[in-house]
């Protein structure tokens, strides 16, 4: 484990112990809500009986949803506390899952062609280079397998809701692939469940251009099925200078689904 992984693991341990929203097990799911959680666009089909890897996706949310839908679930995450939440959710529902500590850039714990679905939670932006991750995903996914990727909209990344200037939200950071965000971008506001919140230093975070992500996947034999903006909490009536208003102006995340077709004739772009 390199210095970056060690640092980000420490950050996620503290965030999880503070009960950040991504570390709260989903303990009230139905089959319908589970399906909506992992496939709100209706791309995936029925995952029952399929081998699913929740990649860098600990916290007891997507793993619980896939298990409830009948999949064979494996979770890999840097944080043991995050994985503990997955085990808690599995015990709650009475399912068996496999939860392993590890780095998304090194999936050597798994053999080639191990999974039908790789569901990649929001974590790609915590590494500076997409290539090691995509190389590993390509290796462990089966032909015709599905890859789901949730990551930061690179055009919105780094914009702060608190910087509203009565005209808009200013852009400051360079649109450069691999650019690392520093300063205020490192601080996460975590609610305490009693109406208060505290600031916790988050993991190191990097920008990945849309062209880099799309072209790198195509070069590895993936066919893009769709890309969608994710503005889950957008509110056109929200007060300017708030997170919900910013989402209405500029969606902060992207969702991508791709299918692995290693003999695809369009798999020619570099990246």
Coordinates of N, CA and C in Angstrom, one line a residue, residues 15-196:
X15 N -13.8 9.5 8.7 CA -15.1 9.9 8.2 C -16.1 8.8 8.6
X16 N -15.8 7.5 8.5 CA -16.7 6.5 8.8 C -17.1 6.5 10.3
X17 N -16.1 6.7 11.1 CA -16.3 6.8 12.5 C -17.2 7.9 12.9
X18 N -17.1 9.0 12.1 CA -18.0 10.2 12.3 C -19.4 10.0 11.7
X19 N -19.6 8.8 11.1 CA -20.9 8.5 10.5 C -21.3 9.3 9.3
X20 N -20.3 9.6 8.5 CA -20.6 10.3 7.2 C -21.7 9.5 6.5
X21 N -22.4 10.2 5.6 CA -23.6 9.5 5.0 C -23.3 8.3 4.2
X22 N -22.1 8.2 3.7 CA -21.6 7.1 2.8 C -21.3 5.9 3.7
X23 N -21.3 6.0 5.0 CA -20.9 5.0 5.9 C -22.1 4.5 6.8
X24 N -23.3 4.8 6.3 CA -24.5 4.4 7.1 C -25.2 3.3 6.4
X25 N -25.2 2.1 7.0 CA -25.7 0.9 6.3 C -27.2 1.1 6.0
X26 N -27.6 0.6 4.8 CA -29.0 0.7 4.4 C -29.7 -0.5 5.0
X27 N -30.5 -0.2 6.0 CA -31.1 -1.3 6.8 C -32.6 -1.4 6.6
X28 N -33.2 -0.6 5.7 CA -34.6 -0.6 5.5 C -35.0 -0.8 4.0
X29 N -34.2 -1.6 3.3 CA -34.4 -1.7 1.8 C -35.5 -2.8 1.5
X30 N -36.2 -2.5 0.5 CA -37.0 -3.5 -0.2 C -36.4 -3.9 -1.5
X31 N -36.9 -4.9 -2.2 CA -36.4 -5.2 -3.5 C -36.5 -4.0 -4.4
X32 N -37.6 -3.3 -4.3 CA -37.8 -2.1 -5.2 C -36.8 -1.0 -4.9
X33 N -36.7 -0.7 -3.7 CA -35.7 0.4 -3.4 C -34.3 0.0 -3.6
X34 N -34.0 -1.3 -3.4 CA -32.6 -1.8 -3.7 C -32.3 -1.7 -5.2
X35 N -33.3 -2.1 -6.0 CA -33.1 -1.9 -7.5 C -32.9 -0.5 -7.9
X36 N -33.7 0.4 -7.2 CA -33.5 1.9 -7.6 C -32.2 2.4 -7.1
X37 N -31.6 1.9 -6.0 CA -30.3 2.3 -5.5 C -29.2 2.0 -6.5
X38 N -29.2 0.8 -7.0 CA -28.1 0.4 -7.9 C -28.3 0.5 -9.4
X39 N -29.6 0.8 -9.8 CA -29.8 0.8 -11.2 C -31.0 1.7 -11.5
X40 N -30.9 3.0 -11.2 CA -32.1 3.9 -11.3 C -32.4 4.2 -12.8
X41 N -31.4 3.9 -13.7 CA -31.6 4.1 -15.1 C -32.2 2.9 -15.9
X42 N -32.3 1.7 -15.2 CA -32.8 0.5 -15.8 C -31.9 -0.1 -16.8
X43 N -30.6 0.0 -16.6 CA -29.6 -0.6 -17.6 C -29.3 -2.0 -17.3
X44 N -29.2 -2.4 -16.0 CA -28.5 -3.6 -15.6 C -29.3 -4.9 -15.8
X45 N -30.6 -4.9 -15.7 CA -31.3 -6.1 -15.7 C -31.3 -6.8 -14.4
X46 N -31.7 -8.0 -14.4 CA -31.8 -8.8 -13.1 C -30.4 -9.3 -12.7
X47 N -29.9 -8.9 -11.5 CA -28.6 -9.4 -11.1 C -28.6 -10.7 -10.3
X48 N -29.8 -11.3 -10.1 CA -29.9 -12.5 -9.3 C -28.9 -13.6 -9.9
X49 N -28.1 -14.2 -9.0 CA -27.2 -15.2 -9.3 C -25.9 -14.8 -10.0
X50 N -25.8 -13.5 -10.2 CA -24.6 -13.0 -10.8 C -23.5 -12.6 -9.8
X51 N -22.3 -12.6 -10.2 CA -21.2 -12.3 -9.3 C -20.9 -10.8 -9.5
X52 N -21.0 -10.1 -8.3 CA -20.9 -8.6 -8.4 C -19.8 -8.2 -7.5
X53 N -19.0 -7.2 -8.0 CA -18.0 -6.6 -7.2 C -18.4 -5.2 -6.9
X54 N -18.6 -4.8 -5.6 CA -18.8 -3.4 -5.2 C -17.4 -2.8 -5.0
X55 N -16.9 -2.1 -6.0 CA -15.5 -1.6 -6.0 C -15.3 -0.3 -5.3
X56 N -14.4 -0.3 -4.2 CA -14.2 0.8 -3.4 C -15.5 1.4 -2.9
X57 N -16.4 0.5 -2.5 CA -17.8 0.9 -2.2 C -18.3 0.3 -0.9
X58 N -17.4 0.4 0.1 CA -17.9 -0.1 1.4 C -18.9 0.9 2.0
X59 N -19.5 0.5 3.1 CA -20.4 1.3 3.8 C -21.8 0.7 4.1
X60 N -22.0 -0.5 3.5 CA -23.2 -1.2 3.8 C -24.4 -0.8 3.0
X61 N -24.2 -0.2 1.9 CA -25.3 0.3 1.1 C -25.5 -0.5 -0.2
X62 N -24.7 -0.3 -1.2 CA -24.9 -1.1 -2.4 C -24.7 -2.6 -2.2
X63 N -23.8 -3.0 -1.4 CA -23.6 -4.4 -1.1 C -24.9 -5.0 -0.6
X64 N -25.6 -4.3 0.3 CA -26.9 -4.8 0.8 C -27.9 -4.8 -0.3
X65 N -27.9 -3.8 -1.2 CA -28.9 -3.8 -2.2 C -28.7 -5.0 -3.2
X66 N -27.5 -5.2 -3.6 CA -27.2 -6.3 -4.5 C -27.6 -7.7 -3.8
X67 N -27.2 -7.9 -2.6 CA -27.5 -9.1 -1.9 C -29.0 -9.3 -1.8
X68 N -29.8 -8.3 -1.6 CA -31.2 -8.4 -1.5 C -31.8 -8.7 -2.8
X69 N -31.1 -8.3 -3.9 CA -31.6 -8.7 -5.3 C -31.1 -10.0 -5.7
X70 N -30.4 -10.8 -4.9 CA -30.0 -12.2 -5.2 C -28.7 -12.3 -5.8
X71 N -27.8 -11.3 -5.8 CA -26.5 -11.4 -6.4 C -25.5 -12.0 -5.4
X72 N -24.4 -12.5 -5.9 CA -23.3 -13.0 -5.1 C -22.3 -11.8 -4.9
X73 N -22.2 -11.3 -3.7 CA -21.6 -10.0 -3.5 C -20.2 -10.1 -2.9
X74 N -19.3 -9.3 -3.5 CA -18.0 -9.1 -3.0 C -17.8 -7.6 -2.9
X75 N -17.2 -7.1 -1.8 CA -16.9 -5.7 -1.6 C -15.4 -5.6 -1.3
X76 N -14.8 -4.6 -2.0 CA -13.4 -4.2 -1.7 C -13.4 -2.8 -1.4
X77 N -12.7 -2.4 -0.3 CA -12.6 -1.0 0.2 C -11.3 -0.9 1.0
X78 N -10.8 0.4 1.0 CA -9.6 0.7 1.8 C -9.9 0.6 3.3
X79 N -11.1 1.0 3.7 CA -11.4 1.2 5.1 C -12.0 0.0 5.7
X80 N -11.4 -0.5 6.8 CA -12.0 -1.6 7.6 C -13.3 -1.2 8.2
X81 N -13.4 0.0 8.7 CA -14.6 0.5 9.3 C -15.8 0.5 8.2
X82 N -15.5 0.9 7.0 CA -16.5 0.8 6.0 C -16.9 -0.6 5.7
X83 N -16.0 -1.5 5.7 CA -16.3 -2.9 5.5 C -17.1 -3.5 6.6
X84 N -16.8 -3.0 7.8 CA -17.6 -3.5 9.0 C -19.1 -3.1 8.8
X85 N -19.3 -2.0 8.2 CA -20.7 -1.6 7.9 C -21.4 -2.5 6.9
X86 N -20.6 -3.0 5.9 CA -21.1 -4.0 5.0 C -21.5 -5.3 5.7
X87 N -20.6 -5.7 6.6 CA -20.9 -6.9 7.4 C -22.1 -6.7 8.3
X88 N -22.3 -5.6 8.8 CA -23.4 -5.3 9.6 C -24.7 -5.4 8.8
X89 N -24.7 -4.8 7.6 CA -25.9 -4.9 6.8 C -26.2 -6.3 6.3
X90 N -25.1 -7.1 6.0 CA -25.3 -8.4 5.6 C -26.0 -9.3 6.7
X91 N -25.5 -9.0 7.9 CA -26.0 -9.8 9.1 C -27.5 -9.4 9.3
X92 N -27.8 -8.1 9.1 CA -29.2 -7.6 9.3 C -30.1 -8.3 8.4
X93 N -29.7 -8.5 7.1 CA -30.6 -9.1 6.2 C -30.5 -10.7 6.1
X94 N -29.5 -11.2 6.8 CA -29.3 -12.6 6.8 C -28.6 -13.1 5.5
X95 N -27.8 -12.3 4.9 CA -27.0 -12.7 3.7 C -25.6 -12.9 4.0
X96 N -24.9 -13.7 3.1 CA -23.5 -13.9 3.2 C -22.8 -13.0 2.1
X97 N -21.8 -12.2 2.4 CA -21.1 -11.5 1.5 C -19.6 -11.7 1.7
X98 N -18.8 -11.3 0.8 CA -17.3 -11.4 0.9 C -16.8 -9.9 1.0
X99 N -16.2 -9.5 2.1 CA -15.7 -8.2 2.3 C -14.2 -8.2 2.5
X100 N -13.5 -7.5 1.5 CA -12.0 -7.5 1.5 C -11.4 -6.1 1.6
X101 N -10.4 -5.9 2.4 CA -9.7 -4.7 2.4 C -8.7 -4.6 1.3
X102 N -8.7 -3.5 0.5 CA -7.7 -3.4 -0.6 C -7.9 -2.1 -1.3
X103 N -7.0 -1.9 -2.3 CA -6.9 -0.7 -3.1 C -7.5 -1.0 -4.5
X104 N -8.3 -0.1 -5.0 CA -9.0 -0.3 -6.3 C -8.0 -0.4 -7.4
X105 N -6.7 0.0 -7.2 CA -5.7 -0.1 -8.3 C -5.1 -1.4 -8.3
X106 N -5.4 -2.3 -7.3 CA -4.7 -3.6 -7.2 C -5.8 -4.6 -6.8
X107 N -6.3 -5.3 -7.8 CA -7.3 -6.3 -7.6 C -6.8 -7.7 -7.7
X108 N -5.5 -7.9 -7.3 CA -4.8 -9.2 -7.4 C -5.4 -10.2 -6.5
X109 N -6.3 -9.9 -5.6 CA -7.0 -10.9 -4.8 C -8.0 -11.7 -5.7
X110 N -8.3 -11.2 -6.9 CA -9.3 -11.8 -7.7 C -8.7 -12.3 -9.0
X111 N -9.2 -13.4 -9.5 CA -8.7 -14.0 -10.8 C -9.3 -13.2 -12.0
X112 N -8.7 -13.6 -13.1 CA -9.3 -13.0 -14.4 C -10.7 -13.5 -14.5
X113 N -11.5 -12.6 -15.1 CA -12.9 -13.0 -15.5 C -13.7 -13.4 -14.3
X114 N -13.6 -12.7 -13.2 CA -14.3 -13.1 -11.9 C -15.7 -12.6 -11.7
X115 N -16.1 -11.5 -12.4 CA -17.3 -10.8 -12.1 C -18.1 -10.5 -13.3
X116 N -19.5 -10.6 -13.1 CA -20.4 -10.2 -14.2 C -20.7 -8.7 -14.1
X117 N -20.6 -8.1 -12.9 CA -20.9 -6.7 -12.8 C -19.8 -6.1 -11.8
X118 N -19.2 -5.0 -12.2 CA -18.4 -4.2 -11.4 C -19.1 -2.9 -11.1
X119 N -19.5 -2.7 -9.9 CA -20.3 -1.5 -9.5 C -19.4 -0.6 -8.7
X120 N -18.9 0.4 -9.4 CA -17.8 1.3 -8.9 C -18.5 2.5 -8.2
X121 N -18.5 2.6 -6.9 CA -19.0 3.7 -6.2 C -18.1 4.9 -6.4
X122 N -18.6 6.1 -5.9 CA -17.8 7.3 -6.1 C -16.5 7.2 -5.3
X123 N -15.4 6.9 -6.1 CA -14.1 6.8 -5.5 C -13.0 7.0 -6.5
X124 N -13.3 7.0 -7.8 CA -12.3 7.1 -8.8 C -11.5 8.4 -8.6
X125 N -12.1 9.4 -8.1 CA -11.4 10.7 -7.9 C -10.4 10.7 -6.8
X126 N -10.3 9.6 -6.0 CA -9.3 9.6 -4.9 C -8.0 9.0 -5.4
X127 N -7.8 8.7 -6.7 CA -6.6 8.3 -7.3 C -6.2 9.3 -8.4
X128 N -4.9 9.5 -8.7 CA -4.6 10.5 -9.7 C -4.6 10.0 -11.1
X129 N -4.7 8.7 -11.3 CA -4.5 8.2 -12.7 C -5.6 7.1 -12.8
X130 N -6.4 7.2 -13.8 CA -7.5 6.2 -14.0 C -7.0 4.9 -14.6
X131 N -5.8 4.9 -15.2 CA -5.4 3.7 -16.0 C -5.2 2.4 -15.2
X132 N -4.5 2.5 -14.0 CA -4.4 1.3 -13.2 C -5.8 0.7 -12.8
X133 N -6.7 1.6 -12.5 CA -8.0 1.1 -12.1 C -8.7 0.4 -13.3
X134 N -8.8 1.1 -14.4 CA -9.5 0.5 -15.6 C -8.8 -0.8 -16.1
X135 N -7.5 -0.8 -15.9 CA -6.8 -2.1 -16.3 C -7.2 -3.2 -15.5
X136 N -7.4 -3.0 -14.2 CA -7.8 -4.0 -13.3 C -9.3 -4.4 -13.5
X137 N -10.1 -3.4 -13.7 CA -11.5 -3.7 -14.0 C -11.6 -4.6 -15.2
X138 N -10.9 -4.2 -16.2 CA -10.9 -5.0 -17.5 C -10.5 -6.4 -17.2
X139 N -9.5 -6.6 -16.4 CA -9.0 -8.0 -16.1 C -10.0 -8.8 -15.4
X140 N -10.7 -8.3 -14.4 CA -11.6 -9.1 -13.5 C -13.0 -9.2 -14.0
X141 N -13.4 -8.4 -15.0 CA -14.7 -8.5 -15.5 C -14.8 -9.5 -16.6
X142 N -16.0 -10.2 -16.7 CA -16.1 -11.2 -17.8 C -16.6 -10.5 -19.1
X143 N -16.3 -11.1 -20.2 CA -16.9 -10.6 -21.5 C -18.4 -10.5 -21.4
X144 N -18.9 -9.3 -21.9 CA -20.3 -8.9 -21.8 C -20.7 -8.5 -20.4
X145 N -19.7 -8.4 -19.5 CA -20.0 -7.9 -18.1 C -20.2 -6.4 -18.1
X146 N -20.9 -5.9 -17.1 CA -21.3 -4.5 -17.0 C -20.4 -3.8 -16.0
X147 N -20.1 -2.6 -16.3 CA -19.3 -1.7 -15.5 C -20.1 -0.5 -15.2
X148 N -20.4 -0.2 -13.9 CA -21.0 1.0 -13.5 C -20.0 1.9 -12.8
X149 N -19.9 3.2 -13.2 CA -19.0 4.1 -12.7 C -19.7 5.4 -12.2
X150 N -19.5 5.8 -11.0 CA -20.0 7.1 -10.5 C -18.8 7.9 -10.1
X151 N -18.7 9.1 -10.7 CA -17.5 9.9 -10.3 C -17.9 11.4 -10.5
X152 N -17.0 12.2 -10.0 CA -17.2 13.7 -10.0 C -17.3 14.2 -11.4
X153 N -18.3 15.0 -11.7 CA -18.4 15.8 -12.9 C -17.2 16.7 -13.0
X154 N -16.3 16.4 -13.9 CA -15.0 17.2 -13.9 C -15.2 18.7 -14.2
X155 N -16.4 19.0 -14.8 CA -16.7 20.5 -15.1 C -17.2 21.2 -13.8
X156 N -17.7 20.4 -12.9 CA -18.2 21.0 -11.6 C -17.3 20.8 -10.5
X157 N -16.3 20.0 -10.6 CA -15.5 19.6 -9.4 C -14.7 20.8 -8.9
X158 N -14.6 21.0 -7.6 CA -13.9 22.1 -7.0 C -14.7 23.3 -6.8
X159 N -15.9 23.4 -7.4 CA -16.7 24.6 -7.1 C -17.4 24.5 -5.8
X160 N -17.3 25.6 -5.0 CA -17.8 25.6 -3.6 C -19.1 26.3 -3.5
X161 N -20.1 25.7 -2.9 CA -21.4 26.4 -2.8 C -21.3 27.7 -2.0
X162 N -20.4 27.7 -1.1 CA -20.3 28.9 -0.2 C -19.7 30.1 -1.0
X163 N -19.2 29.9 -2.2 CA -18.6 31.0 -3.0 C -19.5 31.7 -3.9
X164 N -20.8 31.6 -3.7 CA -21.8 32.3 -4.5 C -21.5 33.8 -4.4
X165 N -21.5 34.5 -5.6 CA -21.1 35.9 -5.6 C -22.2 36.8 -6.1
X166 N -23.5 36.4 -6.0 CA -24.7 37.1 -6.5 C -24.8 37.0 -8.0
X167 N -23.9 36.4 -8.7 CA -24.0 36.2 -10.1 C -23.8 34.8 -10.5
X168 N -23.0 34.0 -9.7 CA -22.8 32.6 -10.0 C -21.7 32.1 -9.1
X169 N -21.3 30.9 -9.5 CA -20.2 30.2 -8.7 C -18.9 30.2 -9.5
X170 N -17.9 30.8 -8.9 CA -16.6 31.0 -9.7 C -15.8 29.7 -9.9
X171 N -15.2 29.7 -11.1 CA -14.3 28.6 -11.5 C -12.9 29.1 -11.2
X172 N -12.1 28.3 -10.5 CA -10.7 28.7 -10.2 C -9.7 27.6 -10.5
X173 N -10.0 26.4 -10.3 CA -9.0 25.3 -10.5 C -8.8 25.0 -12.0
X174 N -7.6 24.6 -12.4 CA -7.4 24.3 -13.9 C -8.1 23.0 -14.3
X175 N -8.6 23.0 -15.5 CA -9.2 21.8 -16.1 C -8.1 21.0 -16.7
X176 N -7.4 20.3 -15.8 CA -6.2 19.5 -16.1 C -6.4 18.1 -15.6
X177 N -6.2 17.1 -16.4 CA -6.4 15.7 -15.9 C -5.4 15.4 -14.9
X178 N -5.8 14.9 -13.7 CA -4.9 14.6 -12.6 C -4.6 15.7 -11.7
X179 N -5.3 16.9 -11.9 CA -5.1 18.0 -11.0 C -5.6 17.6 -9.6
X180 N -4.8 17.9 -8.6 CA -5.2 17.6 -7.2 C -5.8 18.9 -6.5
X181 N -6.9 18.7 -5.9 CA -7.5 19.8 -5.2 C -7.0 19.9 -3.8
X182 N -6.8 21.1 -3.3 CA -6.2 21.3 -2.0 C -7.0 22.4 -1.2
X183 N -6.6 22.7 -0.1 CA -7.3 23.8 0.7 C -8.6 23.4 1.2
X184 N -9.6 24.3 1.0 CA -11.0 24.0 1.4 C -11.6 22.8 0.8
X185 N -11.1 22.4 -0.4 CA -11.7 21.2 -1.0 C -11.5 20.0 -0.2
X186 N -10.5 20.0 0.7 CA -10.1 18.8 1.5 C -11.1 18.6 2.7
X187 N -11.8 19.6 3.0 CA -12.6 19.6 4.2 C -14.1 19.1 3.9
X188 N -14.5 18.1 4.6 CA -15.9 17.6 4.5 C -16.7 18.0 5.7
X189 N -17.9 18.4 5.4 CA -18.8 18.7 6.5 C -19.7 17.5 6.8
X190 N -19.6 17.0 8.0 CA -20.2 15.8 8.4 C -21.2 16.1 9.6
X191 N -22.5 15.8 9.3 CA -23.5 16.0 10.3 C -23.4 15.1 11.5
X192 N -23.8 15.6 12.7 CA -23.7 14.8 13.9 C -25.0 14.1 14.3
X193 N -26.0 14.2 13.4 CA -27.3 13.6 13.7 C -28.2 14.4 14.7
X194 N -27.7 15.5 15.2 CA -28.4 16.3 16.1 C -28.6 17.7 15.6
X195 N -28.5 17.9 14.3 CA -28.6 19.2 13.7 C -27.3 20.0 13.6
X196 N -26.2 19.5 14.1 CA -24.9 20.1 14.1 C -24.1 19.4 13.0

